Amino acid sequence: MIGRVVPETVARAEAFDDALPGLPDPRELALLRGQPEAIVRRFAAARSCAHRCLDQLALPQVPLLRTPDGGPKWPPGVVGSITHCAGYRGAVAARAGLWAALGVDAEPALPLPTGVLDLVTTAPERHMVAELSRRSPQVPWDRLLFSAKESVYKAWHPATGRWIGTLAIEVTLTADGLITALVRPERTQPPRGRRRSAVTATGDGVPRATGGAYPYRGRWHTAGGLLLTAVAVPGLGTVGRTDARPTARLSV
């Protein structure tokens, strides 16, 4: 499933349960000391997917600990993203010279709780959701839109160290599986009391801004009661390659 939303040159791995061939490094499990077993197993299964990605990249195995902001700490020269939801765990990774930033998100294929859509979307996005829902009611477009924003944030934040709210991310979805998004960071301010990010970021993983907005592109797919979205920011080794461009795929 995850292969439907990331370019062929991105390492990917997924699991639909928590049955593990082997537990992650004990230092990783120590991050969850005292947590319920279900949470530990979910974490371990997702980290196991990330390690499989490192294997695909022919990289040595190192513990995937946490950044000061709580995200996965990938080895130097690697970008990646991890996701999990009920019934699904997945990860993607790539060498930073090929892809500058990655974001992936999985969600159950269910509508958002009542009232949430109005909190996380703009009026044009709600109009888009209404129109797509009219044409393809079998897809929970509101949840899919939320997932796309999550994927963009997962690519944006490690590269910038800057928190942004959902209203700073404008998403356009197409019925044939494409995602385009614009990040307008000036539209959001950290909530009162939120600490400044502890991430030291170079900004290398941020796409070049156009008119003050940062463009992201990706794909979405739905199957088996799940939604999956992903975005990828090209690195210097990817710019101009035709096999790196998102292509439309029937996803409903």
Short mmCIF file of N, CA and C in Angstrom, two decimals, residues 54-180:
data_model
loop_
_atom_site.label_atom_id
_atom_site.label_comp_id
_atom_site.label_asym_id
_atom_site.label_seq_id
_atom_site.Cartn_x
_atom_site.Cartn_y
_atom_site.Cartn_z
N LEU A 54 16.13 1.48 6.49
CA LEU A 54 17.58 1.65 6.53
C LEU A 54 18.30 0.48 5.86
N ASP A 55 17.75 -0.73 6.04
CA ASP A 55 18.31 -1.90 5.36
C ASP A 55 18.25 -1.73 3.85
N GLN A 56 17.11 -1.24 3.36
CA GLN A 56 16.96 -1.05 1.92
C GLN A 56 17.95 -0.03 1.37
N LEU A 57 18.32 0.93 2.21
CA LEU A 57 19.29 1.95 1.80
C LEU A 57 20.73 1.49 2.02
N ALA A 58 20.90 0.24 2.47
CA ALA A 58 22.23 -0.33 2.73
C ALA A 58 23.01 0.50 3.74
N LEU A 59 22.30 0.96 4.77
CA LEU A 59 22.92 1.75 5.82
C LEU A 59 23.07 0.92 7.09
N PRO A 60 24.09 1.19 7.89
CA PRO A 60 24.26 0.45 9.15
C PRO A 60 23.10 0.74 10.09
N GLN A 61 22.74 -0.25 10.88
CA GLN A 61 21.64 -0.09 11.82
C GLN A 61 22.12 0.67 13.05
N VAL A 62 21.39 1.71 13.39
CA VAL A 62 21.66 2.50 14.59
C VAL A 62 20.32 2.70 15.29
N PRO A 63 20.33 2.94 16.60
CA PRO A 63 19.05 3.18 17.27
C PRO A 63 18.40 4.46 16.77
N LEU A 64 17.11 4.39 16.49
CA LEU A 64 16.35 5.56 16.06
C LEU A 64 15.71 6.17 17.29
N LEU A 65 16.41 7.10 17.89
CA LEU A 65 15.94 7.71 19.12
C LEU A 65 15.05 8.90 18.78
N ARG A 66 14.99 9.91 19.64
CA ARG A 66 14.09 11.04 19.42
C ARG A 66 14.87 12.34 19.36
N THR A 67 14.36 13.25 18.53
CA THR A 67 14.88 14.61 18.52
C THR A 67 14.34 15.34 19.75
N PRO A 68 14.88 16.51 20.09
CA PRO A 68 14.34 17.26 21.23
C PRO A 68 12.86 17.57 21.11
N ASP A 69 12.34 17.60 19.87
CA ASP A 69 10.92 17.86 19.67
C ASP A 69 10.08 16.60 19.68
N GLY A 70 10.71 15.44 19.84
CA GLY A 70 9.96 14.19 19.96
C GLY A 70 9.83 13.38 18.69
N GLY A 71 10.34 13.87 17.57
CA GLY A 71 10.29 13.10 16.33
C GLY A 71 11.39 12.08 16.26
N PRO A 72 11.33 11.17 15.27
CA PRO A 72 12.40 10.18 15.12
C PRO A 72 13.70 10.85 14.70
N LYS A 73 14.79 10.43 15.30
CA LYS A 73 16.11 10.99 14.98
C LYS A 73 16.79 10.06 13.98
N TRP A 74 16.74 10.44 12.72
CA TRP A 74 17.33 9.63 11.66
C TRP A 74 18.85 9.81 11.64
N PRO A 75 19.57 8.83 11.09
CA PRO A 75 21.03 8.97 11.00
C PRO A 75 21.40 10.18 10.13
N PRO A 76 22.60 10.72 10.31
CA PRO A 76 23.04 11.84 9.47
C PRO A 76 22.95 11.48 7.99
N GLY A 77 22.46 12.40 7.19
CA GLY A 77 22.35 12.16 5.75
C GLY A 77 21.12 11.40 5.33
N VAL A 78 20.19 11.19 6.26
CA VAL A 78 18.96 10.45 5.96
C VAL A 78 17.76 11.29 6.36
N VAL A 79 16.74 11.29 5.52
CA VAL A 79 15.45 11.89 5.87
C VAL A 79 14.41 10.79 5.87
N GLY A 80 13.38 10.96 6.68
CA GLY A 80 12.36 9.93 6.73
C GLY A 80 11.15 10.36 7.51
N SER A 81 10.18 9.47 7.61
CA SER A 81 8.94 9.73 8.32
C SER A 81 8.33 8.41 8.74
N ILE A 82 7.68 8.41 9.91
CA ILE A 82 7.05 7.22 10.47
C ILE A 82 5.59 7.54 10.78
N THR A 83 4.72 6.57 10.59
CA THR A 83 3.32 6.78 10.90
C THR A 83 2.71 5.50 11.46
N HIS A 84 1.64 5.65 12.22
CA HIS A 84 0.89 4.48 12.67
C HIS A 84 -0.53 4.91 13.02
N CYS A 85 -1.44 4.00 12.82
CA CYS A 85 -2.83 4.17 13.25
C CYS A 85 -3.37 2.78 13.50
N ALA A 86 -4.61 2.67 13.89
CA ALA A 86 -5.19 1.36 14.17
C ALA A 86 -5.07 0.46 12.93
N GLY A 87 -4.36 -0.66 13.08
CA GLY A 87 -4.23 -1.61 11.99
C GLY A 87 -3.15 -1.30 10.98
N TYR A 88 -2.31 -0.30 11.25
CA TYR A 88 -1.29 0.03 10.26
C TYR A 88 -0.09 0.69 10.91
N ARG A 89 1.13 0.31 10.45
CA ARG A 89 2.37 0.97 10.83
C ARG A 89 3.21 1.08 9.56
N GLY A 90 3.86 2.21 9.35
CA GLY A 90 4.64 2.38 8.14
C GLY A 90 5.76 3.39 8.32
N ALA A 91 6.73 3.33 7.41
CA ALA A 91 7.86 4.25 7.45
C ALA A 91 8.40 4.42 6.04
N VAL A 92 9.00 5.59 5.80
CA VAL A 92 9.69 5.87 4.54
C VAL A 92 11.01 6.55 4.88
N ALA A 93 12.01 6.38 4.03
CA ALA A 93 13.31 7.00 4.26
C ALA A 93 14.05 7.11 2.94
N ALA A 94 14.99 8.05 2.89
CA ALA A 94 15.80 8.25 1.68
C ALA A 94 17.08 8.96 2.08
N ARG A 95 18.07 8.85 1.21
CA ARG A 95 19.29 9.63 1.40
C ARG A 95 18.98 11.09 1.11
N ALA A 96 19.51 11.98 1.95
CA ALA A 96 19.14 13.40 1.87
C ALA A 96 19.55 14.05 0.56
N GLY A 97 20.54 13.52 -0.12
CA GLY A 97 20.92 14.10 -1.39
C GLY A 97 19.91 13.84 -2.49
N LEU A 98 19.13 12.77 -2.33
CA LEU A 98 18.14 12.41 -3.33
C LEU A 98 16.79 13.04 -3.02
N TRP A 99 16.38 12.95 -1.76
CA TRP A 99 15.13 13.58 -1.31
C TRP A 99 15.45 14.43 -0.09
N ALA A 100 14.99 15.67 -0.11
CA ALA A 100 15.34 16.62 0.95
C ALA A 100 14.43 16.51 2.16
N ALA A 101 13.20 16.03 1.98
CA ALA A 101 12.26 15.88 3.09
C ALA A 101 11.15 14.93 2.67
N LEU A 102 10.65 14.17 3.64
CA LEU A 102 9.57 13.22 3.41
C LEU A 102 8.55 13.35 4.53
N GLY A 103 7.29 13.13 4.20
CA GLY A 103 6.24 13.09 5.20
C GLY A 103 5.21 12.05 4.82
N VAL A 104 4.81 11.21 5.76
CA VAL A 104 3.81 10.18 5.49
C VAL A 104 2.85 10.11 6.66
N ASP A 105 1.58 9.85 6.37
CA ASP A 105 0.57 9.76 7.42
C ASP A 105 -0.47 8.72 7.05
N ALA A 106 -0.87 7.91 8.02
CA ALA A 106 -1.93 6.92 7.86
C ALA A 106 -3.07 7.24 8.80
N GLU A 107 -4.30 7.05 8.33
CA GLU A 107 -5.49 7.31 9.12
C GLU A 107 -6.54 6.24 8.82
N PRO A 108 -7.44 5.97 9.75
CA PRO A 108 -8.57 5.10 9.41
C PRO A 108 -9.47 5.80 8.40
N ALA A 109 -10.02 5.05 7.48
CA ALA A 109 -10.88 5.62 6.44
C ALA A 109 -12.27 5.90 6.99
N LEU A 110 -12.32 6.84 7.93
CA LEU A 110 -13.56 7.22 8.61
C LEU A 110 -13.68 8.73 8.60
N PRO A 111 -14.90 9.27 8.60
CA PRO A 111 -15.05 10.73 8.66
C PRO A 111 -14.46 11.29 9.95
N LEU A 112 -14.06 12.56 9.89
CA LEU A 112 -13.60 13.25 11.08
C LEU A 112 -14.74 13.42 12.07
N PRO A 113 -14.46 13.51 13.35
CA PRO A 113 -15.52 13.81 14.32
C PRO A 113 -16.21 15.12 13.98
N THR A 114 -17.46 15.23 14.34
CA THR A 114 -18.25 16.42 14.05
C THR A 114 -17.56 17.68 14.58
N GLY A 115 -17.45 18.68 13.74
CA GLY A 115 -16.88 19.96 14.13
C GLY A 115 -15.41 20.12 13.87
N VAL A 116 -14.68 19.03 13.67
CA VAL A 116 -13.23 19.11 13.49
C VAL A 116 -12.88 19.76 12.16
N LEU A 117 -13.63 19.43 11.12
CA LEU A 117 -13.30 19.96 9.79
C LEU A 117 -13.25 21.49 9.79
N ASP A 118 -14.20 22.12 10.46
CA ASP A 118 -14.23 23.57 10.49
C ASP A 118 -13.01 24.16 11.20
N LEU A 119 -12.42 23.40 12.12
CA LEU A 119 -11.28 23.90 12.89
C LEU A 119 -9.97 23.80 12.13
N VAL A 120 -9.87 22.87 11.18
CA VAL A 120 -8.57 22.59 10.56
C VAL A 120 -8.51 22.97 9.08
N THR A 121 -9.58 23.54 8.54
CA THR A 121 -9.61 23.84 7.11
C THR A 121 -10.06 25.27 6.83
N THR A 122 -9.76 25.72 5.62
CA THR A 122 -10.23 27.01 5.14
C THR A 122 -11.56 26.80 4.39
N ALA A 123 -12.24 27.89 4.11
CA ALA A 123 -13.50 27.81 3.38
C ALA A 123 -13.31 27.16 2.00
N PRO A 124 -12.29 27.53 1.21
CA PRO A 124 -12.09 26.85 -0.08
C PRO A 124 -11.85 25.35 0.08
N GLU A 125 -11.13 24.95 1.12
CA GLU A 125 -10.90 23.51 1.33
C GLU A 125 -12.21 22.80 1.66
N ARG A 126 -13.06 23.43 2.44
CA ARG A 126 -14.35 22.80 2.77
C ARG A 126 -15.22 22.69 1.51
N HIS A 127 -15.14 23.68 0.66
CA HIS A 127 -15.88 23.61 -0.61
C HIS A 127 -15.36 22.45 -1.45
N MET A 128 -14.04 22.29 -1.50
CA MET A 128 -13.44 21.18 -2.24
C MET A 128 -13.91 19.84 -1.69
N VAL A 129 -13.89 19.71 -0.36
CA VAL A 129 -14.34 18.46 0.27
C VAL A 129 -15.79 18.17 -0.08
N ALA A 130 -16.63 19.18 -0.05
CA ALA A 130 -18.05 18.98 -0.38
C ALA A 130 -18.22 18.52 -1.82
N GLU A 131 -17.47 19.11 -2.74
CA GLU A 131 -17.58 18.74 -4.15
C GLU A 131 -17.06 17.33 -4.40
N LEU A 132 -15.91 17.00 -3.82
CA LEU A 132 -15.37 15.65 -3.98
C LEU A 132 -16.28 14.61 -3.33
N SER A 133 -16.88 14.95 -2.20
CA SER A 133 -17.78 14.02 -1.52
C SER A 133 -19.03 13.77 -2.36
N ARG A 134 -19.48 14.78 -3.07
CA ARG A 134 -20.64 14.61 -3.94
C ARG A 134 -20.34 13.64 -5.07
N ARG A 135 -19.11 13.73 -5.61
CA ARG A 135 -18.75 12.90 -6.76
C ARG A 135 -18.30 11.50 -6.34
N SER A 136 -17.62 11.40 -5.19
CA SER A 136 -17.09 10.10 -4.73
C SER A 136 -17.38 9.95 -3.24
N PRO A 137 -18.63 9.67 -2.89
CA PRO A 137 -19.01 9.64 -1.47
C PRO A 137 -18.37 8.50 -0.68
N GLN A 138 -17.79 7.53 -1.36
CA GLN A 138 -17.18 6.41 -0.65
C GLN A 138 -15.87 6.77 0.02
N VAL A 139 -15.30 7.93 -0.32
CA VAL A 139 -14.02 8.37 0.27
C VAL A 139 -14.30 9.40 1.36
N PRO A 140 -13.75 9.22 2.56
CA PRO A 140 -13.89 10.25 3.61
C PRO A 140 -12.93 11.41 3.34
N TRP A 141 -13.34 12.31 2.49
CA TRP A 141 -12.46 13.38 2.03
C TRP A 141 -12.00 14.31 3.15
N ASP A 142 -12.85 14.48 4.16
CA ASP A 142 -12.43 15.34 5.27
C ASP A 142 -11.23 14.76 6.00
N ARG A 143 -11.27 13.47 6.29
CA ARG A 143 -10.14 12.82 6.96
C ARG A 143 -8.92 12.78 6.03
N LEU A 144 -9.15 12.58 4.75
CA LEU A 144 -8.05 12.54 3.80
C LEU A 144 -7.34 13.90 3.74
N LEU A 145 -8.11 14.97 3.77
CA LEU A 145 -7.52 16.31 3.78
C LEU A 145 -6.69 16.52 5.04
N PHE A 146 -7.22 16.11 6.18
CA PHE A 146 -6.48 16.22 7.44
C PHE A 146 -5.17 15.43 7.35
N SER A 147 -5.22 14.21 6.80
CA SER A 147 -4.03 13.38 6.67
C SER A 147 -2.99 14.05 5.78
N ALA A 148 -3.43 14.66 4.69
CA ALA A 148 -2.48 15.33 3.80
C ALA A 148 -1.77 16.47 4.54
N LYS A 149 -2.50 17.20 5.37
CA LYS A 149 -1.88 18.27 6.15
C LYS A 149 -0.85 17.70 7.13
N GLU A 150 -1.16 16.56 7.70
CA GLU A 150 -0.21 15.91 8.61
C GLU A 150 1.07 15.52 7.87
N SER A 151 0.93 14.99 6.67
CA SER A 151 2.11 14.60 5.90
C SER A 151 2.97 15.81 5.58
N VAL A 152 2.33 16.91 5.18
CA VAL A 152 3.09 18.12 4.88
C VAL A 152 3.83 18.61 6.12
N TYR A 153 3.15 18.59 7.26
CA TYR A 153 3.78 19.06 8.50
C TYR A 153 4.99 18.18 8.85
N LYS A 154 4.87 16.87 8.64
CA LYS A 154 5.97 15.97 8.96
C LYS A 154 7.18 16.22 8.07
N ALA A 155 6.96 16.75 6.87
CA ALA A 155 8.08 17.12 6.01
C ALA A 155 8.61 18.50 6.37
N TRP A 156 7.71 19.42 6.70
CA TRP A 156 8.08 20.80 6.99
C TRP A 156 8.86 20.96 8.30
N HIS A 157 8.35 20.36 9.38
CA HIS A 157 8.90 20.66 10.70
C HIS A 157 10.33 20.21 10.91
N PRO A 158 10.72 18.98 10.52
CA PRO A 158 12.13 18.61 10.73
C PRO A 158 13.10 19.49 9.96
N ALA A 159 12.65 20.03 8.82
CA ALA A 159 13.52 20.85 7.99
C ALA A 159 13.64 22.28 8.50
N THR A 160 12.62 22.76 9.19
CA THR A 160 12.60 24.16 9.61
C THR A 160 12.68 24.36 11.11
N GLY A 161 12.26 23.35 11.87
CA GLY A 161 12.17 23.51 13.31
C GLY A 161 11.05 24.46 13.72
N ARG A 162 10.14 24.75 12.81
CA ARG A 162 9.10 25.74 13.07
C ARG A 162 7.73 25.09 13.13
N TRP A 163 7.01 25.34 14.22
CA TRP A 163 5.65 24.84 14.36
C TRP A 163 4.71 25.69 13.50
N ILE A 164 3.79 25.05 12.81
CA ILE A 164 2.73 25.75 12.09
C ILE A 164 1.42 25.03 12.36
N GLY A 165 0.34 25.76 12.31
CA GLY A 165 -0.98 25.18 12.49
C GLY A 165 -1.55 24.66 11.17
N THR A 166 -2.65 23.94 11.25
CA THR A 166 -3.24 23.34 10.06
C THR A 166 -3.73 24.39 9.06
N LEU A 167 -4.12 25.57 9.54
CA LEU A 167 -4.62 26.59 8.63
C LEU A 167 -3.50 27.22 7.81
N ALA A 168 -2.26 26.99 8.19
CA ALA A 168 -1.13 27.48 7.40
C ALA A 168 -0.81 26.57 6.23
N ILE A 169 -1.47 25.42 6.15
CA ILE A 169 -1.24 24.45 5.09
C ILE A 169 -2.49 24.37 4.22
N GLU A 170 -2.40 24.83 3.00
CA GLU A 170 -3.53 24.78 2.06
C GLU A 170 -3.35 23.56 1.16
N VAL A 171 -4.34 22.69 1.14
CA VAL A 171 -4.23 21.43 0.40
C VAL A 171 -5.27 21.37 -0.71
N THR A 172 -4.83 20.87 -1.85
CA THR A 172 -5.74 20.54 -2.95
C THR A 172 -5.60 19.05 -3.24
N LEU A 173 -6.72 18.35 -3.28
CA LEU A 173 -6.76 16.93 -3.59
C LEU A 173 -7.43 16.72 -4.94
N THR A 174 -6.99 15.70 -5.66
CA THR A 174 -7.68 15.31 -6.89
C THR A 174 -8.21 13.89 -6.72
N ALA A 175 -9.25 13.57 -7.46
CA ALA A 175 -9.88 12.26 -7.34
C ALA A 175 -8.98 11.14 -7.82
N ASP A 176 -7.94 11.47 -8.61
CA ASP A 176 -7.07 10.42 -9.13
C ASP A 176 -5.78 10.27 -8.33
N GLY A 177 -5.75 10.79 -7.09
CA GLY A 177 -4.67 10.43 -6.18
C GLY A 177 -3.56 11.43 -5.97
N LEU A 178 -3.71 12.66 -6.43
CA LEU A 178 -2.63 13.64 -6.26
C LEU A 178 -2.92 14.62 -5.13
N ILE A 179 -1.84 15.08 -4.51
CA ILE A 179 -1.90 16.10 -3.46
C ILE A 179 -0.99 17.24 -3.88
N THR A 180 -1.50 18.46 -3.82
CA THR A 180 -0.66 19.64 -3.90
C THR A 180 -0.97 20.49 -2.68
#
